[in-house]
Amino acid sequence: MNRPQALEPLNNPSDFLEMGLQIIKSDKPQLAVALVDKVLARHGKAQPWAGIASIIMNETVPEFHGFMLRDFIRNRTYRRAIERFAKDRVVLDIGTGSGLLAMMAARAGAAHVYACEVNPILAASAQSVVDANDLSDKITIYAKHSAKLDALSDLGGGVDLVVSEIFSDSLLSEGVLPSLDHARNHLCRPDAVMLPDQASIMVGLADFHGEPAHPETVEGFDVSRFQRHMNTVEHSAASNTKLSLRSEPAELFRFNFNMKTPQAQTGQNELILERREGHVQGVAQWIRLQFAPDLTYENQPGGDACLHWQINLIEAQSALPDNDNPIRVGGWYSKASPLIWCETTPP
């Protein structure tokens, strides 16, 4: 019986790719980091080795992590907030990603920083970043969800400050509400502080200049029944010059993470927005994070090109007439699933 030849990832690029992707999809994907480090130690930045390493390392890591690191407005706002609140506190960084916020807290004088990351690949990389910055004695990283942490055995009895950046373009889709409620109830000391303090789902009437497209006919064929498989929300960069607000910005939902009472996990609201002059195609939705009354982050349309969170564009289900009538914007959420819609109001 012939046995399959053992893979030789250090010498054969195809074997390197195959083994790396196998490990990534196994129950110990963090071992792929060690494999990549070993291969690159031998081959350096030579191709195709460096390119294959990138394929492996990005297999399960969302692209937005790189955009986050380039969002200098986000980074500066978090740094200022952390410098204001972290000194002498025991800190928990939920969803640490690259480890950046944890390192900010350590540098700001935190008594100790605990950080958790559910993606084991990112957790391993965050550990290597922390080690490279000589902060491993001040930061402890756990490769698991914050809901799996224990205040006594993992966090030395509980934390005084929770720093989180588990916000999606819609604010809620990464599970921030249940995660922070769990942290408040099970991982924090009684007077712990949450950063950000508050977060809002912001909306405004908008003209997308035809960007969203959900065609009912294509090349003469009726494809309208396929629309149920299509995402009804389009996305735009905040700096997109084709996106024009047609109303004043409005707050649809606000969440206060420092309230002692449980955060509502579901809710509904509606606003009546007065339109500005110009065509209205639907609603633009973005987020606002408030760390203190004088310290906020917002990716409002018309913002800097570095802003990494996208604007969600929700097209009206039926065409909105070009008149002076206000428009009703509705919203509903349940934990990590928000919905937004708009419709005309009676004349």
XYZ file of C-alpha atoms in Angstrom:
347
model
C 0.000 0.000 0.000
C 1.436 3.326 -1.052
C 1.257 6.088 1.518
C 0.665 9.663 0.356
C 3.841 11.648 0.219
C 4.217 14.030 3.162
C 3.785 17.694 2.347
C 6.953 19.754 2.340
C 5.704 23.303 2.952
C 9.208 24.726 3.453
C 10.357 23.701 -0.015
C 7.246 23.508 -2.214
C 4.936 26.524 -2.645
C 1.914 24.367 -3.525
C 2.412 22.280 -0.405
C 2.773 25.446 1.656
C -0.562 26.767 0.383
C -2.347 23.440 0.804
C -1.099 22.859 4.331
C -1.742 26.455 5.388
C -5.352 26.372 4.222
C -5.887 22.973 5.838
C -4.672 24.302 9.182
C -6.764 27.473 8.886
C -9.888 25.313 8.504
C -8.929 22.961 11.354
C -9.832 23.259 15.036
C -6.441 24.884 15.709
C -6.162 27.587 13.040
C -3.685 29.582 15.139
C -1.021 27.002 14.204
C -1.062 28.516 10.717
C 0.699 31.555 12.158
C 3.617 29.391 13.281
C 3.748 27.718 9.855
C 3.828 31.054 8.033
C 6.500 32.422 10.368
C 8.641 29.342 9.775
C 8.329 29.506 6.000
C 9.034 33.240 5.852
C 12.033 32.816 8.125
C 13.523 30.634 5.383
C 12.330 32.507 2.276
C 11.848 36.071 3.497
C 9.821 38.287 1.157
C 10.622 36.236 -1.928
C 7.716 35.357 -4.206
C 5.604 33.312 -4.379
C 6.223 32.571 -0.682
C 5.234 36.006 0.605
C 2.093 36.065 -1.543
C 1.037 32.598 -0.384
C 1.576 33.644 3.228
C -0.781 36.570 2.641
C -3.439 34.254 1.145
C -3.260 31.981 4.192
C -3.269 34.782 6.769
C -6.225 36.545 5.145
C -8.361 33.432 4.662
C -10.457 34.011 7.806
C -9.645 37.647 8.601
C -12.116 40.313 7.396
C -10.590 43.002 5.221
C -11.892 45.819 7.422
C -9.134 45.218 10.000
C -6.620 46.864 7.696
C -8.966 49.783 7.012
C -9.420 50.293 10.758
C -5.696 50.773 11.276
C -5.683 53.446 8.572
C -8.609 55.342 10.120
C -6.503 57.929 11.959
C -9.611 59.785 13.206
C -10.891 56.626 14.904
C -7.459 55.835 16.337
C -6.920 59.372 17.626
C -10.378 59.520 19.232
C -9.927 56.179 20.993
C -6.432 57.204 22.136
C -7.690 60.433 23.668
C -10.531 58.631 25.456
C -8.262 55.867 26.736
C -5.676 58.362 27.977
C -8.445 60.119 29.889
C -9.875 57.039 31.595
C -7.360 54.156 31.692
C -4.724 55.259 34.238
C -4.498 52.875 37.258
C -7.557 50.921 36.074
C -7.774 47.237 35.166
C -8.886 47.272 31.544
C -10.663 44.779 29.291
C -10.386 45.288 25.526
C -13.194 43.330 23.832
C -12.424 42.293 20.251
C -8.806 43.405 20.343
C -7.984 42.641 16.675
C -4.456 43.980 16.214
C -4.080 44.756 19.922
C -3.927 48.511 19.235
C -6.452 49.658 21.858
C -4.971 47.321 24.470
C -1.529 48.809 23.846
C -2.962 52.331 24.105
C -4.385 51.432 27.512
C -1.102 49.920 28.703
C 0.815 53.007 27.566
C -1.760 55.238 29.295
C -0.893 53.695 32.662
C -3.501 50.968 33.127
C -2.846 48.704 36.104
C -3.203 45.746 33.748
C -4.901 45.142 30.406
C -6.802 42.018 29.465
C -7.775 41.609 25.823
C -9.906 38.996 24.093
C -10.271 38.085 20.436
C -12.589 35.343 19.181
C -10.620 34.820 15.953
C -7.604 32.692 16.994
C -5.549 33.874 13.999
C -5.992 37.488 15.044
C -5.373 36.635 18.686
C -2.042 35.030 17.768
C -1.069 38.024 15.643
C -2.123 40.450 18.383
C 0.120 38.576 20.803
C 3.055 38.918 18.427
C 2.353 42.662 18.054
C 2.216 43.085 21.835
C 5.458 41.130 22.220
C 7.150 43.258 19.568
C 6.211 46.389 21.529
C 7.568 44.961 24.827
C 4.155 45.061 26.490
C 3.584 41.354 27.170
C 4.036 41.899 30.912
C 1.211 44.473 30.915
C -1.244 42.823 28.493
C -2.852 39.375 28.693
C -4.570 38.177 25.518
C -7.250 35.486 25.431
C -8.209 33.780 22.192
C -11.915 33.557 22.966
C -15.166 35.501 23.037
C -15.704 37.810 25.999
C -18.740 35.728 26.982
C -16.325 32.841 27.693
C -14.230 34.866 30.132
C -14.490 34.383 33.882
C -14.036 37.417 36.118
C -12.198 35.501 38.833
C -10.011 33.028 36.956
C -9.306 35.146 33.854
C -9.550 38.777 34.975
C -8.223 38.783 38.516
C -11.613 39.512 40.040
C -13.059 41.923 37.480
C -12.208 45.032 35.475
C -12.651 48.776 36.013
C -12.773 49.843 32.368
C -14.125 48.125 29.248
C -12.880 49.360 25.891
C -14.691 47.961 22.860
C -14.660 48.462 19.132
C -17.065 45.764 18.032
C -19.239 48.101 15.994
C -20.390 47.368 12.460
C -21.494 49.791 9.740
C -25.025 49.401 11.133
C -23.597 49.674 14.681
C -25.129 46.436 15.984
C -24.282 43.582 13.612
C -21.182 42.399 15.487
C -23.211 41.731 18.628
C -22.176 44.743 20.694
C -25.397 44.860 22.757
C -25.286 41.336 24.235
C -21.486 41.462 24.555
C -21.445 44.669 26.596
C -24.429 43.605 28.697
C -22.591 40.395 29.567
C -19.427 42.336 30.379
C -21.327 44.745 32.623
C -23.101 41.955 34.515
C -20.340 39.337 34.765
C -16.883 40.824 34.148
C -16.946 44.311 35.675
C -16.529 45.707 39.135
C -19.512 47.807 40.332
C -18.200 51.219 39.242
C -16.624 50.136 35.950
C -16.657 52.526 32.994
C -17.520 51.637 29.399
C -15.793 53.243 26.403
C -17.500 54.416 24.286
C -20.033 55.796 26.742
C -22.798 55.968 24.136
C -23.391 55.013 20.502
C -26.047 56.144 18.047
C -27.550 55.004 14.768
C -27.777 58.149 12.660
C -29.900 58.667 9.554
C -30.615 61.269 6.932
C -32.617 61.465 3.738
C -30.280 61.119 0.798
C -29.806 60.991 -2.935
C -27.388 58.232 -3.964
C -27.298 59.413 -7.590
C -28.402 55.995 -8.776
C -25.753 53.958 -6.931
C -27.997 51.221 -5.430
C -29.289 48.928 -8.179
C -31.679 46.016 -7.756
C -32.744 45.305 -11.321
C -36.042 43.585 -12.036
C -35.096 42.879 -15.639
C -31.712 41.913 -17.091
C -31.126 41.425 -20.833
C -34.882 41.247 -21.341
C -35.483 38.607 -18.635
C -37.635 39.052 -15.522
C -35.321 38.427 -12.549
C -37.495 40.120 -9.928
C -38.028 36.861 -8.032
C -34.286 36.625 -7.460
C -34.269 39.897 -5.551
C -35.029 38.085 -2.284
C -31.427 36.831 -2.406
C -29.969 40.295 -2.927
C -28.852 42.552 -0.116
C -31.269 45.470 -0.003
C -28.617 47.684 1.617
C -25.869 49.205 -0.504
C -22.706 50.757 0.900
C -20.758 53.938 0.293
C -17.636 55.576 1.644
C -18.320 58.644 3.778
C -16.213 60.690 1.363
C -18.282 59.713 -1.698
C -19.087 62.970 -3.506
C -22.045 61.342 -5.297
C -23.846 60.894 -1.964
C -25.897 63.966 -0.991
C -27.885 64.417 2.227
C -31.390 65.797 1.668
C -32.292 66.413 5.327
C -30.672 67.325 8.608
C -28.925 64.379 10.315
C -31.156 62.660 12.872
C -30.633 60.147 15.658
C -32.790 57.048 15.173
C -31.484 55.041 18.154
C -29.121 55.806 21.021
C -27.512 53.221 23.310
C -26.030 54.219 26.676
C -23.486 51.596 27.704
C -22.869 53.105 31.153
C -26.445 52.726 32.333
C -26.796 50.421 35.333
C -30.029 48.956 33.958
C -29.928 46.302 31.190
C -29.711 47.606 27.636
C -32.880 46.946 25.626
C -32.095 44.130 23.180
C -34.923 45.066 20.843
C -36.619 48.312 19.920
C -38.471 50.296 17.288
C -38.648 53.983 16.402
C -39.734 56.307 13.621
C -38.845 59.839 12.625
C -40.509 62.366 10.359
C -37.764 64.117 8.395
C -38.208 67.368 6.514
C -36.549 67.147 3.133
C -34.187 69.643 1.611
C -34.415 70.649 -2.024
C -33.478 67.874 -4.433
C -34.330 64.290 -5.273
C -34.615 61.805 -2.393
C -33.755 58.211 -3.218
C -33.849 56.799 0.290
C -31.991 56.876 3.598
C -28.304 57.077 4.457
C -27.357 55.499 7.787
C -24.121 55.937 9.716
C -22.880 55.705 13.305
C -21.779 58.053 16.077
C -19.635 57.013 19.056
C -19.502 59.248 22.114
C -16.713 58.791 24.643
C -17.384 61.999 26.577
C -19.469 65.128 25.858
C -16.453 66.696 24.160
C -15.117 63.554 22.464
C -17.036 61.877 19.621
C -16.440 59.967 16.404
C -18.866 60.055 13.494
C -18.617 58.806 9.906
C -21.238 61.197 8.559
C -21.518 61.588 4.771
C -19.035 64.156 3.566
C -16.384 62.959 6.023
C -12.698 62.213 5.542
C -11.592 59.496 3.119
C -9.846 57.634 5.975
C -13.135 56.812 7.744
C -13.332 53.038 7.541
C -16.963 52.450 8.486
C -19.204 52.525 5.437
C -22.448 54.450 4.996
C -25.440 52.141 4.558
C -27.787 53.222 1.767
C -31.392 52.033 2.021
C -33.435 52.695 -1.082
C -37.133 53.446 -0.671
C -39.290 50.461 -1.657
C -41.303 52.716 -3.945
C -40.203 55.925 -5.662
C -40.477 59.022 -3.466
C -42.212 61.920 -5.239
C -40.281 65.151 -5.650
C -42.486 67.377 -3.501
C -42.310 69.132 -0.140
C -43.954 66.390 1.908
C -41.830 65.082 4.797
C -40.705 61.467 4.754
C -41.143 58.874 7.479
C -38.010 56.903 8.423
C -38.561 53.794 10.500
C -36.152 51.547 12.345
C -36.267 48.269 14.253
C -33.562 46.132 15.840
C -33.247 42.874 17.711
C -29.808 42.334 19.234
C -27.516 42.215 16.189
C -30.118 42.670 13.432
C -31.142 46.259 12.645
C -33.566 47.270 9.881
C -34.266 50.722 8.448
C -36.893 51.809 5.902
C -38.509 54.976 4.591
C -41.866 55.918 3.075
C -43.896 58.951 2.162
C -46.219 60.627 4.655
C -49.823 61.478 3.816
C -50.199 64.945 2.204
